[in-house]
Coordinates of C-alpha atoms in Angstrom, one line a residue:
Chain Y
M1206 CA 24.0 101.4 59.4
E1207 CA 24.0 97.6 60.0
I1208 CA 24.0 95.1 57.2
F1209 CA 23.1 91.5 57.3
I1210 CA 24.2 88.8 54.8
S1211 CA 22.0 86.2 53.1
G1212 CA 22.6 83.6 50.4
Q1213 CA 18.9 82.4 50.5
I1214 CA 17.0 84.6 48.1
D1215 CA 13.9 83.2 46.5
G1216 CA 12.1 85.6 44.2
N1217 CA 11.5 88.7 46.3
I1218 CA 11.7 86.8 49.6
L1219 CA 15.0 86.5 51.5
T1220 CA 15.8 84.3 54.5
L1221 CA 18.5 85.0 57.1
S1222 CA 20.6 82.1 58.4
E1223 CA 20.2 81.0 62.0
E1224 CA 23.2 83.1 63.1
E1225 CA 22.1 86.2 61.2
S1226 CA 18.5 85.8 62.4
K1227 CA 19.6 85.5 66.0
H1228 CA 21.7 88.7 65.6
C1229 CA 18.9 90.6 63.9
I1230 CA 16.0 89.5 66.2
R1231 CA 17.6 88.7 69.6
V1232 CA 20.5 91.1 69.6
L1233 CA 19.3 94.1 67.6
R1234 CA 15.7 93.4 68.5
H1235 CA 14.2 93.9 65.0
R1236 CA 10.6 93.1 64.7
K1237 CA 8.1 92.1 61.9
G1238 CA 7.6 95.2 59.7
D1239 CA 11.1 96.7 60.3
M1240 CA 13.3 97.7 57.4
I1241 CA 16.7 96.0 57.2
D1242 CA 19.6 96.0 54.8
V1243 CA 20.8 92.7 53.5
A1244 CA 23.8 92.0 51.2
D1245 CA 24.0 88.8 49.2
G1246 CA 27.8 88.8 49.4
R1247 CA 28.0 88.9 45.6
G1248 CA 27.6 92.7 45.0
T1249 CA 24.0 93.5 45.6
L1250 CA 22.4 95.1 48.6
Y1251 CA 18.7 94.7 49.3
R1252 CA 16.4 97.0 51.4
C1253 CA 13.9 94.6 52.9
R1254 CA 10.9 94.6 55.2
L1255 CA 10.9 91.8 57.8
L1256 CA 8.0 89.4 57.2
S1257 CA 8.8 87.2 60.2
D1258 CA 10.9 87.9 63.3
S1259 CA 11.8 84.3 63.9
P1260 CA 15.2 84.2 65.7
S1261 CA 16.1 81.0 63.8
A1262 CA 15.0 81.8 60.3
A1263 CA 13.8 85.4 59.8
T1264 CA 12.3 86.2 56.4
A1265 CA 12.0 89.5 54.7
E1266 CA 10.4 91.0 51.5
I1267 CA 12.8 92.8 49.1
M1268 CA 11.6 96.4 48.6
E1269 CA 14.7 97.8 46.8
K1270 CA 17.7 96.3 45.0
H1271 CA 21.0 98.1 44.7
E1272 CA 23.5 96.4 42.5
G1273 CA 27.3 97.1 42.9
W1274 CA 26.5 98.8 46.3
G1275 CA 29.7 99.6 48.2
G1276 CA 31.9 98.4 45.3
H1277 CA 35.0 99.9 43.8
P1278 CA 35.9 100.9 40.2
Y1279 CA 38.6 98.2 39.7
E1280 CA 39.0 94.5 39.9
L1281 CA 41.9 93.4 42.1
T1282 CA 43.2 89.9 42.5
M1283 CA 45.8 89.5 45.2
A1284 CA 47.8 86.3 44.9
V1285 CA 49.8 86.2 48.1
C1286 CA 51.9 83.4 49.6
P1287 CA 50.5 82.5 53.0
T1288 CA 52.6 83.6 55.9
K1289 CA 54.1 81.2 58.5
N1290 CA 51.8 82.8 61.1
M1291 CA 48.3 82.6 59.8
D1292 CA 47.1 85.6 61.9
R1293 CA 49.2 87.8 59.7
Y1294 CA 47.5 86.5 56.5
E1295 CA 44.1 86.8 58.1
W1296 CA 44.9 90.3 59.1
F1297 CA 45.9 91.2 55.6
A1298 CA 42.6 89.7 54.3
E1299 CA 40.5 91.7 56.7
K1300 CA 42.3 95.0 55.9
A1301 CA 42.3 94.3 52.1
C1302 CA 38.6 93.7 52.3
E1303 CA 38.0 97.0 54.1
I1304 CA 40.1 98.9 51.5
G1305 CA 38.8 97.0 48.5
V1306 CA 39.9 93.7 47.0
D1307 CA 38.0 91.2 44.8
R1308 CA 39.9 87.9 45.0
I1309 CA 42.6 86.5 47.3
V1310 CA 44.5 83.6 46.0
P1311 CA 46.8 81.7 48.5
V1312 CA 49.7 80.8 46.3
M1313 CA 52.4 78.4 47.4
G1314 CA 56.0 79.4 46.4
E1315 CA 59.0 77.2 46.2
H1316 CA 60.4 79.1 49.2
S1317 CA 57.1 79.0 51.1
E1318 CA 57.4 77.5 54.6
R1319 CA 53.6 77.0 54.8
R1320 CA 52.2 74.3 52.6
I1321 CA 48.7 73.9 54.1
F1322 CA 46.0 76.6 53.9
K1323 CA 42.6 76.3 55.6
P1324 CA 40.2 78.9 54.2
A1325 CA 37.3 78.4 56.6
R1326 CA 38.4 80.9 59.3
M1327 CA 39.5 83.4 56.7
E1328 CA 36.1 83.3 55.1
R1329 CA 34.4 84.1 58.4
I1330 CA 36.8 87.1 58.9
L1331 CA 36.1 88.4 55.4
V1332 CA 32.3 88.2 56.0
S1333 CA 32.5 90.3 59.1
A1334 CA 35.0 92.7 57.5
M1335 CA 32.6 93.1 54.6
K1336 CA 29.7 93.9 56.9
Q1337 CA 31.8 96.2 59.1
S1338 CA 33.0 98.2 56.1
L1339 CA 29.6 98.3 54.5
K1340 CA 30.2 96.4 51.3
S1341 CA 27.7 94.1 49.5
R1342 CA 30.4 91.9 47.9
C1343 CA 32.6 89.5 49.9
P1344 CA 36.1 88.9 48.4
E1345 CA 36.4 85.5 47.0
V1346 CA 39.1 83.2 48.6
A1347 CA 40.4 80.9 45.8
D1348 CA 41.7 77.4 46.3
A1349 CA 45.4 77.2 47.1
V1350 CA 47.6 76.8 44.1
S1351 CA 51.4 76.8 43.4
V1352 CA 52.9 80.0 42.2
K1353 CA 53.9 78.4 38.9
D1354 CA 50.4 77.0 38.3
F1355 CA 48.9 80.4 39.1
I1356 CA 51.2 82.0 36.6
R1357 CA 50.3 79.4 33.9
L1358 CA 46.6 79.7 34.6
S1359 CA 46.7 83.5 34.4
A1360 CA 48.5 83.2 31.0
Q1361 CA 45.4 81.3 29.6
E1362 CA 43.0 84.2 30.6
D1363 CA 41.8 86.5 27.8
N1364 CA 42.0 90.1 29.1
A1365 CA 44.0 89.3 32.2
G1366 CA 44.6 93.0 32.7
L1367 CA 47.7 94.3 34.3
K1368 CA 49.8 91.6 36.0
L1369 CA 52.4 92.7 38.5
M1370 CA 54.9 90.6 40.5
A1371 CA 56.5 92.2 43.6
Y1372 CA 59.8 90.7 44.6
C1373 CA 62.9 91.8 46.6
F1374 CA 65.9 90.5 44.9
E1375 CA 67.9 92.5 42.3
D1376 CA 67.6 91.0 38.8
E1377 CA 69.7 92.7 36.0
D1378 CA 67.7 91.0 33.3
H1379 CA 64.4 92.4 34.6
P1380 CA 64.9 95.8 36.2
R1381 CA 61.9 96.5 38.5
I1382 CA 59.8 99.7 38.4
S1383 CA 57.7 100.9 41.4
I1384 CA 54.2 99.5 41.6
K1385 CA 53.1 103.2 41.4
E1386 CA 54.8 103.6 38.0
A1387 CA 53.4 100.3 36.8
L1388 CA 49.9 101.3 37.8
Q1389 CA 50.3 104.7 36.1
S1390 CA 51.5 102.9 32.9
A1391 CA 48.4 100.8 32.6
P1392 CA 46.5 101.4 29.4
S1393 CA 43.5 103.8 30.1
G1394 CA 40.4 101.8 30.7
C1395 CA 42.4 98.9 32.2
N1396 CA 41.1 98.4 35.7
K1397 CA 41.8 94.7 36.1
I1398 CA 44.9 94.2 38.2
T1399 CA 46.6 91.1 39.5
V1400 CA 49.4 91.4 42.1
L1401 CA 51.6 88.5 43.0
I1402 CA 53.3 88.7 46.4
G1403 CA 56.0 86.2 47.5
P1404 CA 56.7 84.3 50.7
E1405 CA 59.1 85.3 53.5
G1406 CA 61.9 83.7 51.5
D1407 CA 60.9 85.6 48.3
F1408 CA 60.1 84.0 44.9
S1409 CA 62.6 81.6 43.4
K1410 CA 64.5 82.8 40.3
E1411 CA 62.5 80.2 38.3
E1412 CA 59.2 81.5 39.5
A1413 CA 60.2 85.1 38.7
A1414 CA 61.5 84.1 35.2
L1415 CA 58.3 82.2 34.5
A1416 CA 56.2 85.2 35.6
M1417 CA 58.1 87.5 33.2
E1418 CA 57.7 85.1 30.3
N1419 CA 54.0 85.2 31.0
G1420 CA 53.5 88.9 31.0
F1421 CA 54.0 89.9 34.7
I1422 CA 55.7 93.2 35.2
P1423 CA 58.4 93.1 37.9
V1424 CA 57.7 95.7 40.5
H1425 CA 59.1 96.9 43.8
L1426 CA 57.2 98.5 46.7
G1427 CA 59.8 101.1 47.6
P1428 CA 63.0 100.9 49.7
S1429 CA 61.4 99.7 53.0
R1430 CA 61.8 96.0 53.8
L1431 CA 58.2 94.9 54.3
R1432 CA 56.8 91.7 55.6
T1433 CA 54.7 89.6 53.2
E1434 CA 51.4 90.8 54.6
T1435 CA 52.5 94.4 54.8
A1436 CA 53.8 94.3 51.2
A1437 CA 50.5 92.9 50.1
L1438 CA 48.4 95.5 52.0
T1439 CA 50.7 98.3 50.6
A1440 CA 50.0 97.0 47.1
V1441 CA 46.2 97.0 47.8
A1442 CA 46.5 100.6 49.1
C1443 CA 48.5 101.7 45.9
V1444 CA 45.8 100.2 43.7
Y1445 CA 43.0 101.8 45.7
E1446 CA 44.8 105.2 45.6
R1447 CA 45.3 104.9 41.9
F1448 CA 41.7 104.2 41.1
V1449 CA 39.6 106.0 43.7
M1450 CA 41.5 109.0 44.9
Chain F
M797 CA 71.0 90.6 58.2
E798 CA 70.4 90.9 61.9
I799 CA 70.6 94.2 63.7
F800 CA 70.9 94.8 67.4
I801 CA 69.9 97.9 69.3
S802 CA 71.9 99.8 72.0
G803 CA 71.4 103.1 73.7
Q804 CA 74.8 102.7 75.6
I805 CA 77.4 104.3 73.4
D806 CA 80.6 105.7 75.1
G807 CA 83.1 107.1 72.6
N808 CA 83.7 104.2 70.2
I809 CA 82.6 101.5 72.6
L810 CA 79.1 100.3 72.6
T811 CA 77.4 98.0 75.2
L812 CA 74.4 95.8 74.5
S813 CA 71.6 95.4 77.1
E814 CA 71.2 92.1 78.9
E815 CA 68.4 91.1 76.6
E816 CA 70.3 92.0 73.4
S817 CA 73.5 90.4 74.7
K818 CA 71.7 87.2 75.5
H819 CA 70.2 87.2 72.0
C820 CA 73.6 88.0 70.4
I821 CA 75.8 85.6 72.4
R822 CA 73.5 82.8 73.5
V823 CA 71.0 82.6 70.7
L824 CA 73.1 83.7 67.6
R825 CA 76.3 82.4 69.1
H826 CA 78.4 85.5 68.2
R827 CA 81.9 85.4 69.7
K828 CA 84.6 88.0 70.5
G829 CA 86.0 89.4 67.2
D830 CA 82.7 88.9 65.2
M831 CA 81.3 91.9 63.3
I832 CA 77.8 92.9 64.3
D833 CA 75.4 95.7 63.2
V834 CA 73.9 97.8 66.0
A835 CA 71.3 100.6 65.6
D836 CA 71.1 103.3 68.2
G837 CA 67.3 103.7 67.5
R838 CA 67.9 107.3 66.7
G839 CA 68.9 107.0 63.0
T840 CA 72.5 105.7 63.1
L841 CA 73.7 102.2 62.4
Y842 CA 77.2 101.1 63.7
R843 CA 79.2 98.2 62.3
C844 CA 81.1 96.9 65.3
R845 CA 83.5 94.3 66.3
L846 CA 82.7 92.3 69.5
L847 CA 85.3 93.0 72.3
S848 CA 83.5 90.8 74.8
D849 CA 81.0 88.0 74.3
S850 CA 79.5 88.4 77.8
P851 CA 75.9 87.1 77.5
S852 CA 74.8 89.8 80.0
A853 CA 76.7 92.9 78.8
A854 CA 78.5 92.3 75.5
T855 CA 80.7 95.2 74.4
A856 CA 81.8 96.1 70.9
E857 CA 84.1 98.6 69.2
I858 CA 82.6 100.8 66.6
M859 CA 84.3 100.4 63.2
E860 CA 81.9 102.2 60.9
K861 CA 79.1 104.7 61.5
H862 CA 76.2 105.1 59.0
E863 CA 73.9 108.0 59.8
G864 CA 70.3 108.0 58.4
W865 CA 70.7 104.3 57.6
G866 CA 67.3 102.7 56.6
G867 CA 65.6 106.1 56.7
H868 CA 63.1 107.7 54.4
P869 CA 63.0 111.1 52.6
Y870 CA 60.1 112.5 54.6
E871 CA 59.2 113.3 58.2
L872 CA 55.8 111.8 59.1
T873 CA 53.8 112.4 62.3
M874 CA 50.7 110.2 62.7
A875 CA 48.4 111.6 65.3
V876 CA 45.9 108.7 65.7
C877 CA 43.2 108.2 68.3
P878 CA 43.7 105.0 70.1
T879 CA 41.3 102.2 69.2
K880 CA 39.0 100.5 71.7
N881 CA 40.9 97.3 71.1
M882 CA 44.6 98.1 71.7
D883 CA 45.8 95.2 69.5
R884 CA 44.5 97.2 66.5
Y885 CA 46.5 100.2 67.5
E886 CA 49.7 98.2 68.1
W887 CA 49.2 96.5 64.8
F888 CA 49.0 99.9 63.1
A889 CA 52.2 101.0 64.9
E890 CA 54.1 97.8 63.8
K891 CA 53.0 98.2 60.1
A892 CA 53.6 101.9 60.1
C893 CA 57.1 101.4 61.4
E894 CA 57.8 98.8 58.6
I895 CA 56.6 101.2 55.9
G896 CA 58.1 104.4 57.5
V897 CA 56.8 106.7 60.2
D898 CA 58.7 109.0 62.5
R899 CA 56.3 109.9 65.3
I900 CA 53.1 108.4 66.6
V901 CA 51.0 110.6 68.8
P902 CA 48.1 108.9 70.7
V903 CA 45.4 111.7 70.6
M904 CA 42.2 111.5 72.6
G905 CA 39.2 112.8 70.8
E906 CA 35.9 114.0 72.3
H907 CA 34.3 110.9 70.8
S908 CA 37.1 108.5 71.9
E909 CA 36.0 105.6 74.0
R910 CA 39.5 104.8 75.1
R911 CA 40.9 107.4 77.6
I912 CA 44.0 105.6 78.9
F913 CA 47.0 104.7 76.8
K914 CA 49.9 102.6 78.0
P915 CA 52.9 103.1 75.7
A916 CA 55.3 100.4 77.2
R917 CA 54.0 97.5 75.2
M918 CA 53.8 99.5 72.0
E919 CA 57.4 100.6 72.4
R920 CA 58.6 97.0 72.5
I921 CA 56.5 96.2 69.4
L922 CA 58.2 99.2 67.6
V923 CA 61.7 98.1 68.5
S924 CA 61.1 94.7 67.1
A925 CA 59.4 96.1 64.0
M926 CA 62.4 98.4 63.5
K927 CA 64.9 95.6 63.8
Q928 CA 62.8 93.3 61.6
S929 CA 62.5 95.9 58.9
L930 CA 66.1 96.9 59.1
K931 CA 65.8 100.5 60.2
S932 CA 68.2 102.4 62.5
R933 CA 65.6 104.8 63.8
C934 CA 62.7 103.7 66.1
P935 CA 59.6 105.8 65.7
E936 CA 58.9 108.0 68.7
V937 CA 55.7 107.4 70.7
A938 CA 54.6 110.8 72.1
D939 CA 52.7 111.2 75.3
A940 CA 48.9 111.0 75.0
V941 CA 47.3 114.4 74.4
S942 CA 43.8 115.6 73.6
V943 CA 43.0 116.3 69.9
K944 CA 42.4 120.0 70.7
D945 CA 45.7 120.3 72.6
F946 CA 47.5 118.5 69.7
I947 CA 46.0 121.0 67.2
R948 CA 46.9 124.0 69.4
L949 CA 50.5 122.8 70.0
S950 CA 51.0 122.1 66.3
A951 CA 49.9 125.7 65.6
Q952 CA 52.8 127.0 67.6
E953 CA 55.4 125.1 65.6
D954 CA 57.4 127.0 63.0
N955 CA 57.6 125.1 59.8
A956 CA 54.9 122.6 60.8
G957 CA 54.8 121.4 57.2
L958 CA 51.7 119.9 55.6
K959 CA 48.9 119.2 58.2
L960 CA 46.1 116.9 57.2
M961 CA 43.0 115.9 59.1
A962 CA 41.1 112.8 57.8
Y963 CA 37.4 112.6 58.9
C964 CA 34.3 110.9 57.6
F965 CA 31.4 113.3 58.0
E966 CA 30.3 115.7 55.2
D967 CA 31.0 119.4 56.0
E968 CA 29.7 122.0 53.4
D969 CA 32.0 124.7 54.9
H970 CA 35.1 122.6 54.5
P971 CA 34.9 120.4 51.3
R972 CA 37.5 117.6 51.6
I973 CA 40.0 116.6 49.0
S974 CA 41.6 113.2 48.8
I975 CA 44.8 112.7 50.8
K976 CA 46.5 112.0 47.4
E977 CA 45.5 115.4 46.1
A978 CA 46.6 117.1 49.3
L979 CA 50.0 115.4 49.2
Q980 CA 50.4 116.4 45.5
S981 CA 49.5 120.0 46.4
A982 CA 52.3 120.2 49.0
P983 CA 54.8 122.9 48.1
S984 CA 57.9 121.4 46.5
G985 CA 60.6 120.7 49.1
C986 CA 57.9 120.2 51.8
N987 CA 58.5 116.7 53.2
K988 CA 57.2 117.2 56.7
I989 CA 53.7 115.8 57.0
T990 CA 51.3 115.4 59.9
V991 CA 48.1 113.4 59.6
L992 CA 45.4 113.4 62.2
I993 CA 43.1 110.3 62.3
G994 CA 40.0 110.3 64.5
P995 CA 38.4 107.7 66.7
E996 CA 35.7 105.1 65.9
G997 CA 33.1 107.9 66.5
D998 CA 35.0 110.4 64.3
F999 CA 36.1 113.9 65.3
S1000 CA 33.6 116.2 66.9
K1001 CA 32.5 119.2 64.7
E1002 CA 34.4 121.4 67.2
E1003 CA 37.6 119.5 66.8
A1004 CA 37.3 119.6 63.0
A1005 CA 36.6 123.4 63.1
L1006 CA 39.6 124.0 65.4
A1007 CA 41.8 122.0 63.1
M1008 CA 40.7 124.0 60.0
E1009 CA 41.3 127.3 61.9
N1010 CA 44.8 126.1 62.7
G1011 CA 45.9 125.2 59.2
F1012 CA 44.8 121.5 58.9
I1013 CA 43.6 120.6 55.4
P1014 CA 40.5 118.3 55.6
V1015 CA 41.0 115.2 53.6
H1016 CA 39.3 111.9 52.9
L1017 CA 40.7 108.5 52.2
G1018 CA 38.4 107.5 49.3
P1019 CA 35.0 105.9 49.4
S1020 CA 35.7 102.9 51.5
R1021 CA 34.7 102.9 55.2
L1022 CA 37.9 102.2 57.0
R1023 CA 38.5 101.3 60.6
T1024 CA 40.7 103.8 62.5
E1025 CA 43.8 101.7 62.2
T1026 CA 43.2 100.8 58.5
A1027 CA 42.6 104.5 57.7
A1028 CA 45.8 105.4 59.6
L1029 CA 47.9 102.8 57.7
T1030 CA 46.4 103.8 54.4
A1031 CA 47.5 107.3 55.1
V1032 CA 51.0 106.1 55.9
A1033 CA 51.1 104.1 52.6
C1034 CA 49.9 107.2 50.7
V1035 CA 52.7 109.3 52.1
Y1036 CA 55.3 106.6 51.5
E1037 CA 54.1 106.2 47.9
R1038 CA 54.2 110.0 47.4
F1039 CA 57.8 110.4 48.5
V1040 CA 59.6 107.1 47.7
M1041 CA 57.9 105.5 44.7

C-alpha cells in the first residue's frame, strides 16, 4: 500500500502538491480513474479516484473517508532536549513516528549544548516516516521552548494527563520509579502522556525541582546508561507497549 | 567516567592496544600512576593503575576486578535480517547495545534483499557503544546464517529459553500474541530470550512454519507498521522493560 499526503482539500476534491503529483503520476504511473489513498496528515485517510493525472497538480475525488486511520489509543507528547548531533534527534523523530507519537517538543535545558533548532528538515523526515509506516496523522513538531517554560505551560493545561520526567541523577527528596511503574499507576482512562527527556548533561536540579512542583513524576528508564535519543525512544516504546500490547 | 577496552591481559598486567593507548595517553593525558577503568569486552571491568604511559602500548596493573559489571539480568539473542541499507542495521546494533543485548545474529531470509554481511564496521560501532554506555561486555556478532539454519541450530540447543518470532502476515493456523504477552508467559526463572525479526519482505510461510515446528512462539509488535530495525529495537526495549523495570 502507498499513501500520498495532501493539505489541499476542497469539498470532496483533493489536490496533490507538485512533489506528490510527480511521484504519483510520473514515478508510480497512476492514471485518471485510478484509486489512490491520500492522508491529510491530521488523522484522516481518503480513498480517492484520480480526476486528472497532471504531474504537477493531480486532482482526485474523495470516495471514502476514514477518520483516525492508522492512529493509536493514546496521546503522547515527547518533550526532548535536542542532541548535539541533529542526526540523532531526527533519527529519534523518525522512529517515534513509526511506533506512535503525537507531538515532539524541542526543549532547551540549562545544560543543553544545542541552543538552535531548525524544524524544517525534521518535518520532511516525519512526513516520509508517516507515509512509510502507513499513518494518516503526522506528528506535530512544536516550537522550541526552554525546559522551564515548557513545565510552566504544561501546568496551565487542564487535563494535562500523566506527566513524567526522566533524569539520571539520584535525588533523595524525589525517589524515582521506573517509567513502567509510572505508566501502570496512571488512573484508568488516562491515555494522555507527556514525557520530558533531558540533554546529554541531564536536567539541572532547578529544572527537576520545578517539574516536581508542577506535577511531573520523576522516573528512570532502568539501569542502562542511555543516550538522549535512545532514552526518548525507549520511553516511546514503553508507552506504546502499555497501551497497545 | 571513561572506560577503555583491552583483550591483552596477562596475569594482573593489562596492555592497551595502540588505538586505546593513544586515546588514554595523548588525548586524555593519563600518566604513569593514574587509575583507569578497563573492560575486557567479555563482562569484566578492571580498575588498574598505569605502569607505563606509552602512547603505543600502555600497560597497567589490575587492582580491582568487577565481574558482570554493567550487565543485565537476562540473556538476549536478536536474530535480525540485515536491512537493505546497512546504516539502519548498524543503528539498531548501537541502540540495542546501549539498552542491553548479548548476541546479534545476521540471519538471511528467503525474502531478504541483502545477501552479504560485513561485520567489521558493526563490531567497531558496538565497541564504542559499549564504552559510551558503560558496559564491560560487548555484544557478540555471530556469523551470518540463513533463517532456516538458525532455526534448526536453535532446535539443537538444550535450554534454548524462550524463542519468539515476530512477523507481520496473518496466519490462521498460528494466531500471534503480543511480544509483551509472550514475555509475561515465560516460565519464572527463564531469562534466556531469542527474538527472530524478518526482512523488509517478511518471513516466507515456510520459514514461519519451520520456526513454529521448532518451538518459536509467533508474536506481533502491536498495530504499528515498523521497519525491520525499528521492530528489532522495540523488541529489545520490551525485553529490557520486562526484566529490569
